[in-house]
Amino acid sequence: MPEPTEIAAVTAAVLVIGDEILSGRTKDKNIGTIADYCSAVGIDLKEVRIVPDEADRIVAAINALRDSYTYLFTTGGIGPTHDDITADCVAAAFGVAIDVDPRAKAMLLERHKPEDLNEARLRMARIPDGADLIANPVSKAPGFRIGNVIVMAGVPGIMQAMLDNVGPTLVTGAKVLSETIEAGNLPEGTYASGLATIAKAHPKVSIGSYPSMTPNGFANRIVVRGREATALAAARAEVDALVDGLRGGAPA
């Protein structure tokens, strides 16, 4: 795998695969983990999709997302059961063969006796041709990487271990800096127009307003994000001035 380097901008998407997510039976925890990781290393997470265990939907999503972003992270669908079809779908998307990989089988043998490697467990050793393996210190069944697609387990603890393993091999970008301005109980309607004007004047940063409910009612935070410290500071100063000017004013 290539050595990590830094470039100006790197993008990513997450594809979550599994009927259990869409039905609500399983609550996804992996999106937040991957988002946190991407933010920390300077990768812009641009899109998240969730698809059912349907081959055509998975293949279509893989092809669309891998063509649009630097990296595609997938989670789910690489276990031993009949509905774990992610590896087959990745192989189909890339147009390559898939079979039991001797390297993956050797990893499984670190956990299972040879006589216990039944057909179901060997499904977890089926890897598309040309893929690199991602070690799994938790349960040994590996993930894999082919092209810009990084295929990981759906179980959060195992996904985290795989992400920790593959993360250092990824190309990263300039980290995003952020500043938070506490707008308190100022209603968004009082500063929305002014905030839009500031955002238009500072195209190198992104500005968002995020309300939350507290025991004392709504509290608003304005977050300014960008990669250039000087641009960030300039926008922050204008947002501070806007908020300070409005404190004590009547709601819109």
PDB file of C-alpha atoms in Angstrom:
ATOM      1  CA  MET A   1       0.000   0.000   0.000  1.00  0.00           C
ATOM      2  CA  PRO A   2       1.200   3.572  -0.661  1.00  0.00           C
ATOM      3  CA  GLU A   3       2.846   5.628   2.070  1.00  0.00           C
ATOM      4  CA  PRO A   4       0.591   8.322   3.557  1.00  0.00           C
ATOM      5  CA  THR A   5       1.041  11.801   2.132  1.00  0.00           C
ATOM      6  CA  GLU A   6      -0.769  15.106   2.533  1.00  0.00           C
ATOM      7  CA  ILE A   7      -2.671  16.901  -0.198  1.00  0.00           C
ATOM      8  CA  ALA A   8      -5.067  19.842  -0.211  1.00  0.00           C
ATOM      9  CA  ALA A   9      -8.385  17.996  -0.162  1.00  0.00           C
ATOM     10  CA  VAL A  10      -9.442  14.378   0.255  1.00  0.00           C
ATOM     11  CA  THR A  11     -13.067  13.225   0.206  1.00  0.00           C
ATOM     12  CA  ALA A  12     -14.929  10.138   1.357  1.00  0.00           C
ATOM     13  CA  ALA A  13     -18.315   8.484   1.519  1.00  0.00           C
ATOM     14  CA  VAL A  14     -19.726   5.797   3.790  1.00  0.00           C
ATOM     15  CA  LEU A  15     -21.947   2.999   2.514  1.00  0.00           C
ATOM     16  CA  VAL A  16     -23.805   1.165   5.282  1.00  0.00           C
ATOM     17  CA  ILE A  17     -25.131  -2.198   4.140  1.00  0.00           C
ATOM     18  CA  GLY A  18     -27.834  -4.146   5.921  1.00  0.00           C
ATOM     19  CA  ASP A  19     -31.568  -4.688   6.233  1.00  0.00           C
ATOM     20  CA  GLU A  20     -31.204  -4.570  10.011  1.00  0.00           C
ATOM     21  CA  ILE A  21     -30.145  -0.913   9.894  1.00  0.00           C
ATOM     22  CA  LEU A  22     -33.061   0.105   7.691  1.00  0.00           C
ATOM     23  CA  SER A  23     -35.562  -1.813   9.826  1.00  0.00           C
ATOM     24  CA  GLY A  24     -34.351  -0.140  12.996  1.00  0.00           C
ATOM     25  CA  ARG A  25     -33.438  -3.402  14.693  1.00  0.00           C
ATOM     26  CA  THR A  26     -29.800  -2.333  14.770  1.00  0.00           C
ATOM     27  CA  LYS A  27     -28.799   1.244  15.554  1.00  0.00           C
ATOM     28  CA  ASP A  28     -25.803   2.325  13.508  1.00  0.00           C
ATOM     29  CA  LYS A  29     -22.763   3.516  15.461  1.00  0.00           C
ATOM     30  CA  ASN A  30     -20.188   3.308  12.695  1.00  0.00           C
ATOM     31  CA  ILE A  31     -21.089   6.465  10.787  1.00  0.00           C
ATOM     32  CA  GLY A  32     -20.154   8.687  13.714  1.00  0.00           C
ATOM     33  CA  THR A  33     -16.917   6.792  14.326  1.00  0.00           C
ATOM     34  CA  ILE A  34     -15.838   7.118  10.700  1.00  0.00           C
ATOM     35  CA  ALA A  35     -16.900  10.776  10.602  1.00  0.00           C
ATOM     36  CA  ASP A  36     -14.831  11.539  13.695  1.00  0.00           C
ATOM     37  CA  TYR A  37     -11.826   9.770  12.212  1.00  0.00           C
ATOM     38  CA  CYS A  38     -12.129  11.566   8.884  1.00  0.00           C
ATOM     39  CA  SER A  39     -12.391  14.960  10.564  1.00  0.00           C
ATOM     40  CA  ALA A  40      -9.322  14.238  12.676  1.00  0.00           C
ATOM     41  CA  VAL A  41      -7.094  13.395   9.706  1.00  0.00           C
ATOM     42  CA  GLY A  42      -8.347  15.926   7.158  1.00  0.00           C
ATOM     43  CA  ILE A  43     -10.681  13.779   5.058  1.00  0.00           C
ATOM     44  CA  ASP A  44     -13.979  15.418   4.104  1.00  0.00           C
ATOM     45  CA  LEU A  45     -16.856  12.986   4.622  1.00  0.00           C
ATOM     46  CA  LYS A  46     -19.264  14.114   1.929  1.00  0.00           C
ATOM     47  CA  GLU A  47     -21.989  11.480   1.764  1.00  0.00           C
ATOM     48  CA  VAL A  48     -23.542   8.580   3.650  1.00  0.00           C
ATOM     49  CA  ARG A  49     -25.871   5.997   2.118  1.00  0.00           C
ATOM     50  CA  ILE A  50     -27.684   3.062   3.661  1.00  0.00           C
ATOM     51  CA  VAL A  51     -28.775   0.230   1.373  1.00  0.00           C
ATOM     52  CA  PRO A  52     -30.527  -3.109   1.953  1.00  0.00           C
ATOM     53  CA  ASP A  53     -29.026  -6.553   1.404  1.00  0.00           C
ATOM     54  CA  GLU A  54     -29.871  -6.442  -2.296  1.00  0.00           C
ATOM     55  CA  ALA A  55     -27.047  -7.082  -4.725  1.00  0.00           C
ATOM     56  CA  ASP A  56     -28.095  -4.673  -7.458  1.00  0.00           C
ATOM     57  CA  ARG A  57     -28.547  -1.810  -4.996  1.00  0.00           C
ATOM     58  CA  ILE A  58     -25.190  -2.488  -3.355  1.00  0.00           C
ATOM     59  CA  VAL A  59     -23.269  -2.722  -6.636  1.00  0.00           C
ATOM     60  CA  ALA A  60     -24.874   0.469  -7.953  1.00  0.00           C
ATOM     61  CA  ALA A  61     -24.050   2.365  -4.781  1.00  0.00           C
ATOM     62  CA  ILE A  62     -20.447   1.119  -4.723  1.00  0.00           C
ATOM     63  CA  ASN A  63     -19.854   2.223  -8.299  1.00  0.00           C
ATOM     64  CA  ALA A  64     -21.499   5.608  -7.843  1.00  0.00           C
ATOM     65  CA  LEU A  65     -19.658   6.444  -4.638  1.00  0.00           C
ATOM     66  CA  ARG A  66     -16.215   5.136  -5.564  1.00  0.00           C
ATOM     67  CA  ASP A  67     -16.341   7.204  -8.734  1.00  0.00           C
ATOM     68  CA  SER A  68     -17.298  10.357  -6.840  1.00  0.00           C
ATOM     69  CA  TYR A  69     -14.936  10.403  -3.867  1.00  0.00           C
ATOM     70  CA  THR A  70     -11.336   9.689  -2.922  1.00  0.00           C
ATOM     71  CA  TYR A  71     -12.393   6.869  -0.609  1.00  0.00           C
ATOM     72  CA  LEU A  72     -15.472   4.750  -0.027  1.00  0.00           C
ATOM     73  CA  PHE A  73     -15.841   3.069   3.360  1.00  0.00           C
ATOM     74  CA  THR A  74     -18.371   0.229   3.550  1.00  0.00           C
ATOM     75  CA  THR A  75     -19.638  -1.399   6.722  1.00  0.00           C
ATOM     76  CA  GLY A  76     -21.632  -4.588   7.106  1.00  0.00           C
ATOM     77  CA  GLY A  77     -22.323  -7.702   5.093  1.00  0.00           C
ATOM     78  CA  ILE A  78     -19.013  -9.596   5.387  1.00  0.00           C
ATOM     79  CA  GLY A  79     -20.083 -12.246   7.889  1.00  0.00           C
ATOM     80  CA  PRO A  80     -20.778 -15.977   7.446  1.00  0.00           C
ATOM     81  CA  THR A  81     -24.505 -15.994   6.631  1.00  0.00           C
ATOM     82  CA  HIS A  82     -26.312 -16.167   3.300  1.00  0.00           C
ATOM     83  CA  ASP A  83     -27.251 -12.488   3.368  1.00  0.00           C
ATOM     84  CA  ASP A  84     -23.637 -11.356   3.826  1.00  0.00           C
ATOM     85  CA  ILE A  85     -23.062 -10.450   0.190  1.00  0.00           C
ATOM     86  CA  THR A  86     -20.877  -7.364   0.356  1.00  0.00           C
ATOM     87  CA  ALA A  87     -17.686  -9.085  -0.828  1.00  0.00           C
ATOM     88  CA  ASP A  88     -19.482 -10.560  -3.848  1.00  0.00           C
ATOM     89  CA  CYS A  89     -20.970  -7.171  -4.666  1.00  0.00           C
ATOM     90  CA  VAL A  90     -17.599  -5.432  -4.468  1.00  0.00           C
ATOM     91  CA  ALA A  91     -16.133  -8.057  -6.790  1.00  0.00           C
ATOM     92  CA  ALA A  92     -19.014  -7.505  -9.205  1.00  0.00           C
ATOM     93  CA  ALA A  93     -18.562  -3.739  -9.060  1.00  0.00           C
ATOM     94  CA  PHE A  94     -14.883  -4.081  -9.976  1.00  0.00           C
ATOM     95  CA  GLY A  95     -15.476  -6.874 -12.472  1.00  0.00           C
ATOM     96  CA  VAL A  96     -13.091  -9.311 -10.783  1.00  0.00           C
ATOM     97  CA  ALA A  97     -13.364 -12.899  -9.554  1.00  0.00           C
ATOM     98  CA  ILE A  98     -13.842 -13.830  -5.904  1.00  0.00           C
ATOM     99  CA  ASP A  99     -12.842 -16.972  -4.040  1.00  0.00           C
ATOM    100  CA  VAL A 100     -11.403 -18.194  -0.745  1.00  0.00           C
ATOM    101  CA  ASP A 101      -8.159 -16.293  -0.222  1.00  0.00           C
ATOM    102  CA  PRO A 102      -5.320 -18.344   1.341  1.00  0.00           C
ATOM    103  CA  ARG A 103      -4.199 -15.323   3.370  1.00  0.00           C
ATOM    104  CA  ALA A 104      -7.680 -14.804   4.787  1.00  0.00           C
ATOM    105  CA  LYS A 105      -8.066 -18.514   5.483  1.00  0.00           C
ATOM    106  CA  ALA A 106      -4.788 -18.473   7.414  1.00  0.00           C
ATOM    107  CA  MET A 107      -6.151 -15.629   9.550  1.00  0.00           C
ATOM    108  CA  LEU A 108      -9.284 -17.618  10.335  1.00  0.00           C
ATOM    109  CA  LEU A 109      -7.132 -20.588  11.337  1.00  0.00           C
ATOM    110  CA  GLU A 110      -5.631 -18.426  14.063  1.00  0.00           C
ATOM    111  CA  ARG A 111      -9.040 -18.569  15.746  1.00  0.00           C
ATOM    112  CA  HIS A 112     -10.632 -21.795  14.483  1.00  0.00           C
ATOM    113  CA  LYS A 113      -9.424 -25.378  14.254  1.00  0.00           C
ATOM    114  CA  PRO A 114      -9.154 -26.660  10.667  1.00  0.00           C
ATOM    115  CA  GLU A 115     -12.058 -29.054  11.212  1.00  0.00           C
ATOM    116  CA  ASP A 116     -14.207 -26.115  12.376  1.00  0.00           C
ATOM    117  CA  LEU A 117     -13.706 -24.113   9.185  1.00  0.00           C
ATOM    118  CA  ASN A 118     -17.042 -25.077   7.690  1.00  0.00           C
ATOM    119  CA  GLU A 119     -18.529 -23.607   4.527  1.00  0.00           C
ATOM    120  CA  ALA A 120     -20.197 -20.772   6.421  1.00  0.00           C
ATOM    121  CA  ARG A 121     -17.009 -19.633   8.129  1.00  0.00           C
ATOM    122  CA  LEU A 122     -15.067 -19.885   4.891  1.00  0.00           C
ATOM    123  CA  ARG A 123     -17.426 -17.298   3.421  1.00  0.00           C
ATOM    124  CA  MET A 124     -15.522 -14.797   5.537  1.00  0.00           C
ATOM    125  CA  ALA A 125     -12.334 -15.726   3.673  1.00  0.00           C
ATOM    126  CA  ARG A 126     -13.774 -15.022   0.224  1.00  0.00           C
ATOM    127  CA  ILE A 127     -11.919 -11.972  -1.060  1.00  0.00           C
ATOM    128  CA  PRO A 128     -12.080 -10.269  -4.487  1.00  0.00           C
ATOM    129  CA  ASP A 129      -9.009 -10.784  -6.663  1.00  0.00           C
ATOM    130  CA  GLY A 130      -6.424  -8.056  -6.226  1.00  0.00           C
ATOM    131  CA  ALA A 131      -7.620  -6.862  -2.819  1.00  0.00           C
ATOM    132  CA  ASP A 132      -5.372  -6.145   0.158  1.00  0.00           C
ATOM    133  CA  LEU A 133      -6.500  -7.557   3.491  1.00  0.00           C
ATOM    134  CA  ILE A 134      -7.355  -5.466   6.541  1.00  0.00           C
ATOM    135  CA  ALA A 135      -6.389  -7.270   9.734  1.00  0.00           C
ATOM    136  CA  ASN A 136      -9.033  -7.929  12.362  1.00  0.00           C
ATOM    137  CA  PRO A 137      -7.445  -8.502  15.787  1.00  0.00           C
ATOM    138  CA  VAL A 138     -10.859  -8.982  17.405  1.00  0.00           C
ATOM    139  CA  SER A 139     -12.272 -12.011  15.561  1.00  0.00           C
ATOM    140  CA  LYS A 140      -9.609 -12.583  12.857  1.00  0.00           C
ATOM    141  CA  ALA A 141     -11.999 -12.527   9.861  1.00  0.00           C
ATOM    142  CA  PRO A 142     -10.432  -9.764   7.752  1.00  0.00           C
ATOM    143  CA  GLY A 143     -11.813  -6.822   5.896  1.00  0.00           C
ATOM    144  CA  PHE A 144     -10.224  -5.789   2.623  1.00  0.00           C
ATOM    145  CA  ARG A 145      -9.348  -2.886   0.403  1.00  0.00           C
ATOM    146  CA  ILE A 146      -9.561  -2.852  -3.374  1.00  0.00           C
ATOM    147  CA  GLY A 147      -8.897   0.339  -5.270  1.00  0.00           C
ATOM    148  CA  ASN A 148     -10.355   3.156  -3.209  1.00  0.00           C
ATOM    149  CA  VAL A 149     -12.984   0.958  -1.540  1.00  0.00           C
ATOM    150  CA  ILE A 150     -12.384  -0.030   2.083  1.00  0.00           C
ATOM    151  CA  VAL A 151     -14.624  -2.888   3.198  1.00  0.00           C
ATOM    152  CA  MET A 152     -15.153  -3.323   6.933  1.00  0.00           C
ATOM    153  CA  ALA A 153     -17.358  -5.236   9.348  1.00  0.00           C
ATOM    154  CA  GLY A 154     -20.636  -3.900  10.694  1.00  0.00           C
ATOM    155  CA  VAL A 155     -19.974  -4.817  14.346  1.00  0.00           C
ATOM    156  CA  PRO A 156     -18.753  -1.513  15.823  1.00  0.00           C
ATOM    157  CA  GLY A 157     -15.838  -2.911  17.828  1.00  0.00           C
ATOM    158  CA  ILE A 158     -14.544  -4.870  14.851  1.00  0.00           C
ATOM    159  CA  MET A 159     -15.093  -1.964  12.469  1.00  0.00           C
ATOM    160  CA  GLN A 160     -13.088   0.282  14.794  1.00  0.00           C
ATOM    161  CA  ALA A 161     -10.221  -2.219  14.871  1.00  0.00           C
ATOM    162  CA  MET A 162     -10.206  -2.423  11.068  1.00  0.00           C
ATOM    163  CA  LEU A 163     -10.323   1.367  10.743  1.00  0.00           C
ATOM    164  CA  ASP A 164      -7.391   1.680  13.129  1.00  0.00           C
ATOM    165  CA  ASN A 165      -5.505  -0.796  10.952  1.00  0.00           C
ATOM    166  CA  VAL A 166      -6.185   0.759   7.558  1.00  0.00           C
ATOM    167  CA  GLY A 167      -6.250   4.397   8.635  1.00  0.00           C
ATOM    168  CA  PRO A 168      -2.488   5.029   8.621  1.00  0.00           C
ATOM    169  CA  THR A 169      -2.283   3.903   4.972  1.00  0.00           C
ATOM    170  CA  LEU A 170      -4.728   6.537   3.732  1.00  0.00           C
ATOM    171  CA  VAL A 171      -3.862   9.748   1.976  1.00  0.00           C
ATOM    172  CA  THR A 172      -4.964  12.676   4.132  1.00  0.00           C
ATOM    173  CA  GLY A 173      -5.715  16.324   3.499  1.00  0.00           C
ATOM    174  CA  ALA A 174      -5.341  19.586   5.333  1.00  0.00           C
ATOM    175  CA  LYS A 175      -7.226  19.390   8.607  1.00  0.00           C
ATOM    176  CA  VAL A 176     -10.373  21.446   9.048  1.00  0.00           C
ATOM    177  CA  LEU A 177     -10.241  24.019  11.828  1.00  0.00           C
ATOM    178  CA  SER A 178     -13.379  25.108  13.634  1.00  0.00           C
ATOM    179  CA  GLU A 179     -14.579  27.830  15.958  1.00  0.00           C
ATOM    180  CA  THR A 180     -17.798  27.774  17.983  1.00  0.00           C
ATOM    181  CA  ILE A 181     -19.713  30.901  18.916  1.00  0.00           C
ATOM    182  CA  GLU A 182     -22.306  30.518  21.657  1.00  0.00           C
ATOM    183  CA  ALA A 183     -25.407  32.404  20.530  1.00  0.00           C
ATOM    184  CA  GLY A 184     -27.301  31.355  23.646  1.00  0.00           C
ATOM    185  CA  ASN A 185     -31.029  32.009  23.538  1.00  0.00           C
ATOM    186  CA  LEU A 186     -30.844  34.311  20.529  1.00  0.00           C
ATOM    187  CA  PRO A 187     -33.463  32.925  18.101  1.00  0.00           C
ATOM    188  CA  GLU A 188     -32.019  31.878  14.748  1.00  0.00           C
ATOM    189  CA  GLY A 189     -34.430  34.218  13.022  1.00  0.00           C
ATOM    190  CA  THR A 190     -32.646  37.227  14.518  1.00  0.00           C
ATOM    191  CA  TYR A 191     -29.282  36.435  12.987  1.00  0.00           C
ATOM    192  CA  ALA A 192     -30.117  34.291   9.938  1.00  0.00           C
ATOM    193  CA  SER A 193     -29.905  37.148   7.432  1.00  0.00           C
ATOM    194  CA  GLY A 194     -26.683  38.532   8.880  1.00  0.00           C
ATOM    195  CA  LEU A 195     -25.128  35.091   9.001  1.00  0.00           C
ATOM    196  CA  ALA A 196     -25.966  34.527   5.333  1.00  0.00           C
ATOM    197  CA  THR A 197     -24.240  37.801   4.452  1.00  0.00           C
ATOM    198  CA  ILE A 198     -21.114  36.798   6.376  1.00  0.00           C
ATOM    199  CA  ALA A 199     -21.084  33.354   4.757  1.00  0.00           C
ATOM    200  CA  LYS A 200     -21.297  34.900   1.282  1.00  0.00           C
ATOM    201  CA  ALA A 201     -18.409  37.246   2.087  1.00  0.00           C
ATOM    202  CA  HIS A 202     -16.177  34.404   3.290  1.00  0.00           C
ATOM    203  CA  PRO A 203     -16.321  31.606   0.680  1.00  0.00           C
ATOM    204  CA  LYS A 204     -13.295  29.827   2.120  1.00  0.00           C
ATOM    205  CA  VAL A 205     -15.177  28.885   5.280  1.00  0.00           C
ATOM    206  CA  SER A 206     -18.457  27.148   6.043  1.00  0.00           C
ATOM    207  CA  ILE A 207     -20.812  28.566   8.642  1.00  0.00           C
ATOM    208  CA  GLY A 208     -23.653  26.673  10.273  1.00  0.00           C
ATOM    209  CA  SER A 209     -26.178  27.358  13.006  1.00  0.00           C
ATOM    210  CA  TYR A 210     -27.105  24.494  15.300  1.00  0.00           C
ATOM    211  CA  PRO A 211     -29.974  24.768  17.808  1.00  0.00           C
ATOM    212  CA  SER A 212     -30.349  22.386  20.720  1.00  0.00           C
ATOM    213  CA  MET A 213     -32.892  21.969  23.479  1.00  0.00           C
ATOM    214  CA  THR A 214     -31.710  22.537  27.045  1.00  0.00           C
ATOM    215  CA  PRO A 215     -33.608  22.587  30.358  1.00  0.00           C
ATOM    216  CA  ASN A 216     -33.866  26.357  29.890  1.00  0.00           C
ATOM    217  CA  GLY A 217     -35.148  26.182  26.326  1.00  0.00           C
ATOM    218  CA  PHE A 218     -33.391  26.478  22.996  1.00  0.00           C
ATOM    219  CA  ALA A 219     -29.690  27.306  22.869  1.00  0.00           C
ATOM    220  CA  ASN A 220     -27.981  28.096  19.597  1.00  0.00           C
ATOM    221  CA  ARG A 221     -24.409  27.592  18.505  1.00  0.00           C
ATOM    222  CA  ILE A 222     -22.798  28.963  15.389  1.00  0.00           C
ATOM    223  CA  VAL A 223     -19.889  26.939  14.040  1.00  0.00           C
ATOM    224  CA  VAL A 224     -17.343  28.349  11.605  1.00  0.00           C
ATOM    225  CA  ARG A 225     -15.133  25.809   9.807  1.00  0.00           C
ATOM    226  CA  GLY A 226     -12.279  26.139   7.349  1.00  0.00           C
ATOM    227  CA  ARG A 227      -8.766  25.077   6.462  1.00  0.00           C
ATOM    228  CA  GLU A 228      -7.137  28.521   6.477  1.00  0.00           C
ATOM    229  CA  ALA A 229      -6.587  30.064   9.911  1.00  0.00           C
ATOM    230  CA  THR A 230      -6.671  33.659   8.687  1.00  0.00           C
ATOM    231  CA  ALA A 231      -9.928  33.176   6.772  1.00  0.00           C
ATOM    232  CA  LEU A 232     -11.425  31.413   9.781  1.00  0.00           C
ATOM    233  CA  ALA A 233     -10.416  34.202  12.159  1.00  0.00           C
ATOM    234  CA  ALA A 234     -11.867  36.892   9.893  1.00  0.00           C
ATOM    235  CA  ALA A 235     -15.222  35.130   9.620  1.00  0.00           C
ATOM    236  CA  ARG A 236     -15.249  34.403  13.342  1.00  0.00           C
ATOM    237  CA  ALA A 237     -14.735  38.067  14.124  1.00  0.00           C
ATOM    238  CA  GLU A 238     -17.729  39.067  12.007  1.00  0.00           C
ATOM    239  CA  VAL A 239     -19.948  36.405  13.576  1.00  0.00           C
ATOM    240  CA  ASP A 240     -18.869  37.562  17.048  1.00  0.00           C
ATOM    241  CA  ALA A 241     -19.769  41.121  16.122  1.00  0.00           C
ATOM    242  CA  LEU A 242     -23.146  40.042  14.771  1.00  0.00           C
ATOM    243  CA  VAL A 243     -24.030  38.060  17.891  1.00  0.00           C
ATOM    244  CA  ASP A 244     -22.772  40.743  20.270  1.00  0.00           C
ATOM    245  CA  GLY A 245     -24.816  43.349  18.443  1.00  0.00           C
ATOM    246  CA  LEU A 246     -27.991  41.315  18.746  1.00  0.00           C
ATOM    247  CA  ARG A 247     -27.761  40.297  22.379  1.00  0.00           C
ATOM    248  CA  GLY A 248     -30.688  41.730  24.281  1.00  0.00           C
ATOM    249  CA  GLY A 249     -32.694  42.423  21.111  1.00  0.00           C
ATOM    250  CA  ALA A 250     -36.263  41.327  20.576  1.00  0.00           C
ATOM    251  CA  PRO A 251     -36.966  38.027  18.738  1.00  0.00           C
ATOM    252  CA  ALA A 252     -37.728  38.256  15.016  1.00  0.00           C
TER     253      ALA A 252
END
